[in-house]
Amino acid sequence: MRILFIRPCCIGDVVVATAALSALRYAYPDAHITWAVGGWSRRAVEYHPAVDAILDTGNAAMPVKSWAGFWQFVRQMRSGKFDIVISLVRSPLMTLAVLLSGIETRVGIDSDGRGFGYTVKHKINPDDAIHEAQIYLDTVAELNVNTTGYQVNLPVLETAKQSIKAKFHSDKPYIVINPAGGSNPGMVLDSKRWLPENFAAVGNVLADDYDAEIVMVAGPDDVPILDAVQNGLQKQAAIFAGTLTFPEIGALAAEALLYIGNDTGLTHLAAASGAKTAMVLGISDPARYAPFTDNSIALWKETTIRAGGVASADNSEWDWSRDGISAEEALVQLRSFISGES
């Protein structure tokens, strides 16, 4: 049995899809599973034990957006001689590409009729606030796969553990802060970022409460954000700006007292690696996008959110100071979370 699993972008969505991937692997233990994933995101999941092969869909967020990419992806699917294809993409172009692949069993999300080319459809209403991970699980469940109890998951590699020990070591507990995010090949949404002074305020209090070190991680282009947080910190943080691999970030987060970050791919990666994770959300709905593990919480001030997910969010007048959760409110929840009371 050869199965193609399609979720090309972006890091958060790709990591969230690991719950459905794991359910699929359990149901088909002897199948050869190929993940169709973009070059931007493959590094986050290519070491997952449920994956036998990677079909690199390129650097674009969606390989079917250009005609050249569309036909190349169709050819890639045809040449793979797959028995089943599972698409976790809400795109009529992707549906058409899958239809033209000639794969006999075509499973996918059908949102407002966009899944017209699938032989097995999981119909959803885009206005319903259902977690992305659950939508993916429910899509796989259309194959009579038992998806109960599965959460997002990534292994913590022993090589990554050893590498992190060589780059960072502390005899004290430590807190990982990722103040960046909101930018990937498919979307740029700076309003998803909590204010640097809030991260600094939370970091200062928790570092004192737990006699902890502060570690900050982000991408190579996020140095100004890291500097802004550091300016508000009372002690020097260990800073990694684009110098850690995804497995290393997972290993670092897994051993932390707490990982706190925005609604971004790295926060989902930390949660999937088993870290005690707090995600700060503002214009994105925690019912859809919070970390999908038992060992995580969403820090969110209830506000009116447009139906249809983050792509429909109105960030034109969003003000974190007025509309978002404050550092003081977040600290109340974080202390309970760290102590295991919530």
Coordinates of C-alpha atoms in Angstrom, one line a residue:
M1 CA 0.0 0.0 0.0
R2 CA 1.4 3.4 -1.0
I3 CA -0.1 6.5 0.6
L4 CA 0.5 10.1 -0.3
F5 CA -0.2 12.6 2.6
I6 CA -0.5 16.2 1.4
R7 CA 0.1 19.2 3.7
P8 CA 2.7 21.5 2.1
C9 CA 2.7 24.6 4.3
C10 CA 3.2 26.1 6.7
I11 CA 5.3 25.0 9.7
G12 CA 2.4 25.3 12.2
D13 CA -0.1 23.5 9.9
V14 CA 2.4 20.9 9.0
V15 CA 3.2 20.1 12.7
V16 CA -0.5 20.1 13.6
A17 CA -1.0 17.4 10.9
T18 CA 1.2 15.0 12.8
A19 CA -1.7 13.9 14.9
A20 CA -3.6 12.7 11.7
L21 CA -0.3 11.2 10.4
S22 CA 0.2 9.1 13.5
A23 CA -3.4 7.8 13.4
L24 CA -2.9 6.9 9.7
R25 CA 0.3 5.1 10.5
Y26 CA -1.3 3.0 13.2
A27 CA -4.1 2.0 10.9
Y28 CA -1.7 1.1 8.1
P29 CA 1.4 -0.1 9.8
D30 CA 2.9 -1.7 6.7
A31 CA 2.1 1.0 4.3
H32 CA 4.7 3.2 2.6
I33 CA 3.7 6.8 3.5
T34 CA 5.0 9.8 1.6
W35 CA 4.5 13.3 2.9
A36 CA 4.1 16.0 0.2
V37 CA 5.6 19.0 2.0
G38 CA 7.3 22.2 0.9
G39 CA 11.0 22.9 1.3
W40 CA 10.2 25.6 3.9
S41 CA 8.4 23.2 6.2
R42 CA 9.9 19.7 5.5
R43 CA 12.7 20.3 8.0
A44 CA 10.1 20.3 10.8
V45 CA 8.7 16.8 10.1
E46 CA 11.1 14.9 7.8
Y47 CA 12.5 13.0 10.8
H48 CA 9.0 11.9 12.0
P49 CA 9.0 8.1 12.5
A50 CA 5.6 7.7 10.6
V51 CA 7.1 9.1 7.4
D52 CA 8.8 6.8 4.9
A53 CA 9.6 9.4 2.3
I54 CA 9.3 13.1 1.5
L55 CA 7.9 14.5 -1.7
D56 CA 9.4 18.1 -1.8
T57 CA 6.8 20.4 -3.3
G58 CA 9.2 23.3 -3.6
N59 CA 9.5 26.7 -1.9
A60 CA 6.1 28.1 -2.7
A61 CA 3.5 27.9 0.0
M62 CA 1.2 26.0 -2.4
P63 CA 2.8 24.1 -5.3
V64 CA -0.4 24.4 -7.5
K65 CA -0.6 28.2 -7.5
S66 CA 1.4 28.5 -10.8
W67 CA 0.6 26.4 -13.8
A68 CA 4.2 25.1 -14.0
G69 CA 4.0 24.0 -10.4
F70 CA 0.5 22.6 -10.9
W71 CA 1.6 20.3 -13.7
Q72 CA 4.8 19.3 -12.0
F73 CA 2.9 18.3 -8.9
V74 CA 0.5 16.3 -11.0
R75 CA 3.4 14.5 -12.6
Q76 CA 5.0 13.8 -9.2
M77 CA 1.8 12.2 -8.0
R78 CA 1.3 10.1 -11.1
S79 CA 4.9 8.8 -11.0
G80 CA 4.5 7.8 -7.3
K81 CA 2.0 5.1 -8.2
F82 CA 0.0 5.8 -5.0
D83 CA -3.0 3.8 -3.9
I84 CA -4.4 6.5 -1.6
V85 CA -3.9 10.2 -1.4
I86 CA -5.0 12.3 1.6
S87 CA -5.1 16.1 1.0
L88 CA -5.4 18.4 4.0
V89 CA -5.6 21.5 1.8
R90 CA -8.7 23.6 1.2
S91 CA -7.9 24.6 -2.4
P92 CA -9.9 23.9 -5.6
L93 CA -6.6 23.9 -7.5
M94 CA -5.2 21.2 -5.2
T95 CA -8.4 19.3 -5.6
L96 CA -8.1 19.5 -9.4
A97 CA -4.5 18.4 -9.2
V98 CA -5.4 15.4 -7.1
L99 CA -8.2 14.5 -9.4
L100 CA -5.8 14.6 -12.4
S101 CA -3.3 12.4 -10.5
G102 CA -5.3 9.3 -11.4
I103 CA -5.0 8.0 -7.8
E104 CA -7.9 5.7 -7.2
T105 CA -8.8 6.6 -3.6
R106 CA -8.7 10.4 -3.1
V107 CA -9.5 11.7 0.4
G108 CA -9.7 15.4 1.3
I109 CA -11.3 18.3 3.0
D110 CA -14.5 19.6 1.3
S111 CA -15.0 23.2 2.4
D112 CA -17.8 25.0 0.5
G113 CA -17.6 22.5 -2.4
R114 CA -13.9 22.8 -3.0
G115 CA -13.3 19.1 -2.5
F116 CA -15.1 18.2 -5.8
G117 CA -12.3 15.9 -7.0
Y118 CA -12.2 13.6 -4.0
T119 CA -13.8 10.2 -3.9
V120 CA -13.9 10.4 0.0
K121 CA -14.9 13.8 1.3
H122 CA -14.8 15.3 4.7
K123 CA -17.3 18.1 4.6
I124 CA -16.8 21.1 6.8
N125 CA -18.4 24.5 7.3
P126 CA -15.5 27.1 7.3
D127 CA -17.4 29.2 9.8
D128 CA -17.4 26.5 12.4
A129 CA -14.6 27.0 15.0
I130 CA -13.1 23.5 14.9
H131 CA -9.4 23.0 15.7
E132 CA -7.2 22.4 12.6
A133 CA -5.8 19.2 14.1
Q134 CA -9.3 17.8 14.6
I135 CA -10.3 18.6 11.0
Y136 CA -7.2 16.7 9.8
L137 CA -8.0 13.8 12.1
D138 CA -11.6 13.8 11.0
T139 CA -10.5 13.7 7.4
V140 CA -8.3 10.6 8.0
A141 CA -11.2 9.1 9.9
E142 CA -13.2 9.0 6.7
L143 CA -11.1 6.0 5.9
N144 CA -12.6 4.2 9.0
V145 CA -9.4 5.0 10.9
N146 CA -9.7 5.3 14.7
T147 CA -8.4 8.8 15.5
T148 CA -9.5 9.0 19.1
G149 CA -6.8 10.4 21.5
Y150 CA -4.2 11.4 19.0
Q151 CA -2.3 14.6 19.6
V152 CA 0.4 16.5 17.6
N153 CA 3.8 14.8 18.2
L154 CA 7.4 15.0 17.1
P155 CA 10.3 12.9 18.4
V156 CA 13.0 14.5 20.4
L157 CA 16.2 13.2 18.7
E158 CA 19.1 12.1 20.8
T159 CA 21.5 13.8 18.4
A160 CA 19.6 17.1 18.9
K161 CA 19.8 16.7 22.7
Q162 CA 23.6 16.3 22.5
S163 CA 23.9 19.2 20.2
I164 CA 21.9 21.5 22.5
K165 CA 24.0 20.5 25.5
A166 CA 27.1 21.7 23.6
K167 CA 25.4 25.0 22.7
F168 CA 23.6 25.7 26.0
H169 CA 23.9 24.3 29.4
S170 CA 22.5 25.6 32.7
D171 CA 22.4 24.1 36.2
K172 CA 19.2 26.1 36.7
P173 CA 15.8 25.6 35.2
Y174 CA 15.2 27.7 32.1
I175 CA 12.4 29.4 30.3
V176 CA 12.3 29.6 26.5
I177 CA 10.7 32.7 24.9
N178 CA 10.0 33.0 21.2
P179 CA 8.6 36.6 20.7
A180 CA 8.6 36.3 16.9
G181 CA 6.4 34.6 14.3
G182 CA 3.5 35.7 12.0
S183 CA 5.6 35.4 8.9
N184 CA 5.9 32.5 6.4
P185 CA 5.6 32.0 2.6
G186 CA 1.8 31.8 2.9
M187 CA 1.1 34.8 5.1
V188 CA 2.6 37.8 6.9
L189 CA 0.6 38.8 10.0
D190 CA 2.8 40.9 12.4
S191 CA -0.3 41.5 14.6
K192 CA 0.0 37.9 15.8
R193 CA 3.0 39.1 17.9
W194 CA 2.6 39.9 21.5
L195 CA 4.4 43.1 22.6
P196 CA 8.1 42.6 23.5
E197 CA 7.6 44.4 26.8
N198 CA 5.0 41.8 27.7
F199 CA 7.4 39.0 27.1
A200 CA 10.0 40.8 29.1
A201 CA 7.7 41.4 32.0
V202 CA 6.6 37.8 32.1
G203 CA 10.2 36.6 31.8
N204 CA 11.4 38.8 34.6
V205 CA 8.7 37.6 37.1
L206 CA 9.0 33.9 36.2
A207 CA 12.8 34.0 36.3
D208 CA 12.6 35.4 39.9
D209 CA 9.9 33.0 40.9
Y210 CA 11.7 29.9 39.8
D211 CA 15.3 31.1 39.9
A212 CA 15.4 30.4 36.1
E213 CA 17.5 31.4 33.2
I214 CA 15.9 32.9 30.1
V215 CA 16.6 31.5 26.6
M216 CA 15.2 33.3 23.5
V217 CA 14.8 31.7 20.1
A218 CA 13.7 33.1 16.7
G219 CA 14.6 33.3 13.1
P220 CA 17.7 35.1 11.6
D221 CA 15.5 38.1 10.6
D222 CA 14.0 38.6 14.1
V223 CA 17.0 40.1 15.9
P224 CA 15.3 43.5 16.4
I225 CA 12.4 41.7 18.2
L226 CA 14.9 39.8 20.4
D227 CA 16.7 43.0 21.2
A228 CA 13.5 44.7 22.2
V229 CA 12.7 41.9 24.6
Q230 CA 16.3 41.8 25.9
N231 CA 16.1 45.6 26.6
G232 CA 13.3 44.9 29.1
L233 CA 14.8 41.8 30.8
Q234 CA 16.7 42.2 34.1
K235 CA 19.2 39.6 33.2
Q236 CA 21.0 38.6 30.0
A237 CA 19.3 35.9 28.0
A238 CA 20.9 33.2 26.0
I239 CA 19.9 34.1 22.4
F240 CA 19.6 31.8 19.4
A241 CA 18.6 33.7 16.2
G242 CA 18.4 31.3 13.3
T243 CA 21.2 29.2 14.7
L244 CA 19.2 26.1 15.8
T245 CA 17.7 23.4 13.7
F246 CA 14.1 22.4 14.2
P247 CA 15.1 19.2 16.1
E248 CA 17.4 21.3 18.3
I249 CA 14.6 23.7 19.1
G250 CA 12.4 20.7 20.0
A251 CA 15.1 19.3 22.3
L252 CA 15.7 22.7 23.9
A253 CA 11.9 23.2 24.5
A254 CA 11.3 19.7 25.8
E255 CA 13.7 20.2 28.7
A256 CA 12.5 23.7 29.6
L257 CA 10.5 24.7 32.6
L258 CA 8.2 26.6 30.1
Y259 CA 8.1 27.5 26.5
I260 CA 6.1 30.7 25.7
G261 CA 5.5 32.0 22.2
N262 CA 3.1 33.5 19.8
D263 CA 0.7 31.7 17.5
T264 CA 3.5 30.5 15.3
G265 CA 5.0 27.4 13.9
L266 CA 7.8 27.1 16.4
T267 CA 5.3 27.2 19.3
H268 CA 3.4 24.3 17.7
L269 CA 6.7 22.5 17.2
A270 CA 7.6 23.0 20.9
A271 CA 4.3 21.6 22.0
A272 CA 4.6 18.6 19.7
S273 CA 8.1 17.9 21.2
G274 CA 6.5 17.5 24.6
A275 CA 7.4 20.9 26.0
K276 CA 5.2 22.6 28.6
T277 CA 3.9 25.2 26.2
A278 CA 2.0 28.5 26.5
M279 CA 0.8 30.1 23.3
V280 CA -0.2 33.8 23.3
L281 CA -3.1 34.4 20.9
G282 CA -4.8 37.6 19.8
I283 CA -6.6 37.8 16.5
S284 CA -6.5 34.1 16.0
D285 CA -9.0 31.8 17.7
P286 CA -7.6 29.4 20.3
A287 CA -10.5 27.0 19.4
R288 CA -8.9 26.6 16.0
Y289 CA -5.2 27.2 16.6
A290 CA -4.2 26.5 20.2
P291 CA -1.5 23.9 20.8
F292 CA -3.1 20.4 20.4
T293 CA -1.5 18.7 23.4
D294 CA -2.5 18.1 27.0
N295 CA 0.6 19.8 28.2
S296 CA -0.2 23.3 26.9
I297 CA -2.4 26.3 27.4
A298 CA -3.7 29.2 25.3
L299 CA -3.2 32.7 26.8
W300 CA -6.0 34.8 25.3
K301 CA -8.3 37.6 26.2
E302 CA -11.7 36.8 24.9
T303 CA -12.6 39.1 22.0
T304 CA -14.8 39.1 18.9
I305 CA -13.2 37.1 16.1
R306 CA -14.5 36.9 12.5
A307 CA -15.7 33.5 11.4
G308 CA -13.6 31.6 8.9
G309 CA -10.2 31.4 10.6
V310 CA -7.1 33.6 10.7
A311 CA -7.2 34.3 7.0
S312 CA -10.4 36.2 7.6
A313 CA -9.1 38.0 10.6
D314 CA -9.3 41.8 10.7
N315 CA -6.1 43.2 12.1
S316 CA -6.4 46.7 10.7
E317 CA -7.4 48.1 14.1
W318 CA -6.0 45.5 16.4
D319 CA -4.2 46.9 19.5
W320 CA -2.5 44.5 21.8
S321 CA -2.5 47.0 24.7
R322 CA -6.3 47.4 24.4
D323 CA -7.5 44.1 22.9
G324 CA -5.0 41.5 23.9
I325 CA -4.2 39.7 27.1
S326 CA -1.9 41.7 29.5
A327 CA 1.3 40.4 31.1
E328 CA -0.4 40.5 34.5
E329 CA -3.3 38.4 33.3
A330 CA -1.0 36.0 31.6
L331 CA 1.1 35.6 34.7
V332 CA -1.8 34.4 36.8
Q333 CA -2.4 31.6 34.3
L334 CA 1.2 30.8 33.8
R335 CA 1.9 30.3 37.5
S336 CA -1.0 27.9 37.8
F337 CA 0.1 26.1 34.7
I338 CA 3.7 25.7 35.8
S339 CA 2.6 24.4 39.3
G340 CA 0.2 21.9 37.6
E341 CA -3.0 23.5 39.1
S342 CA -4.6 24.2 35.7

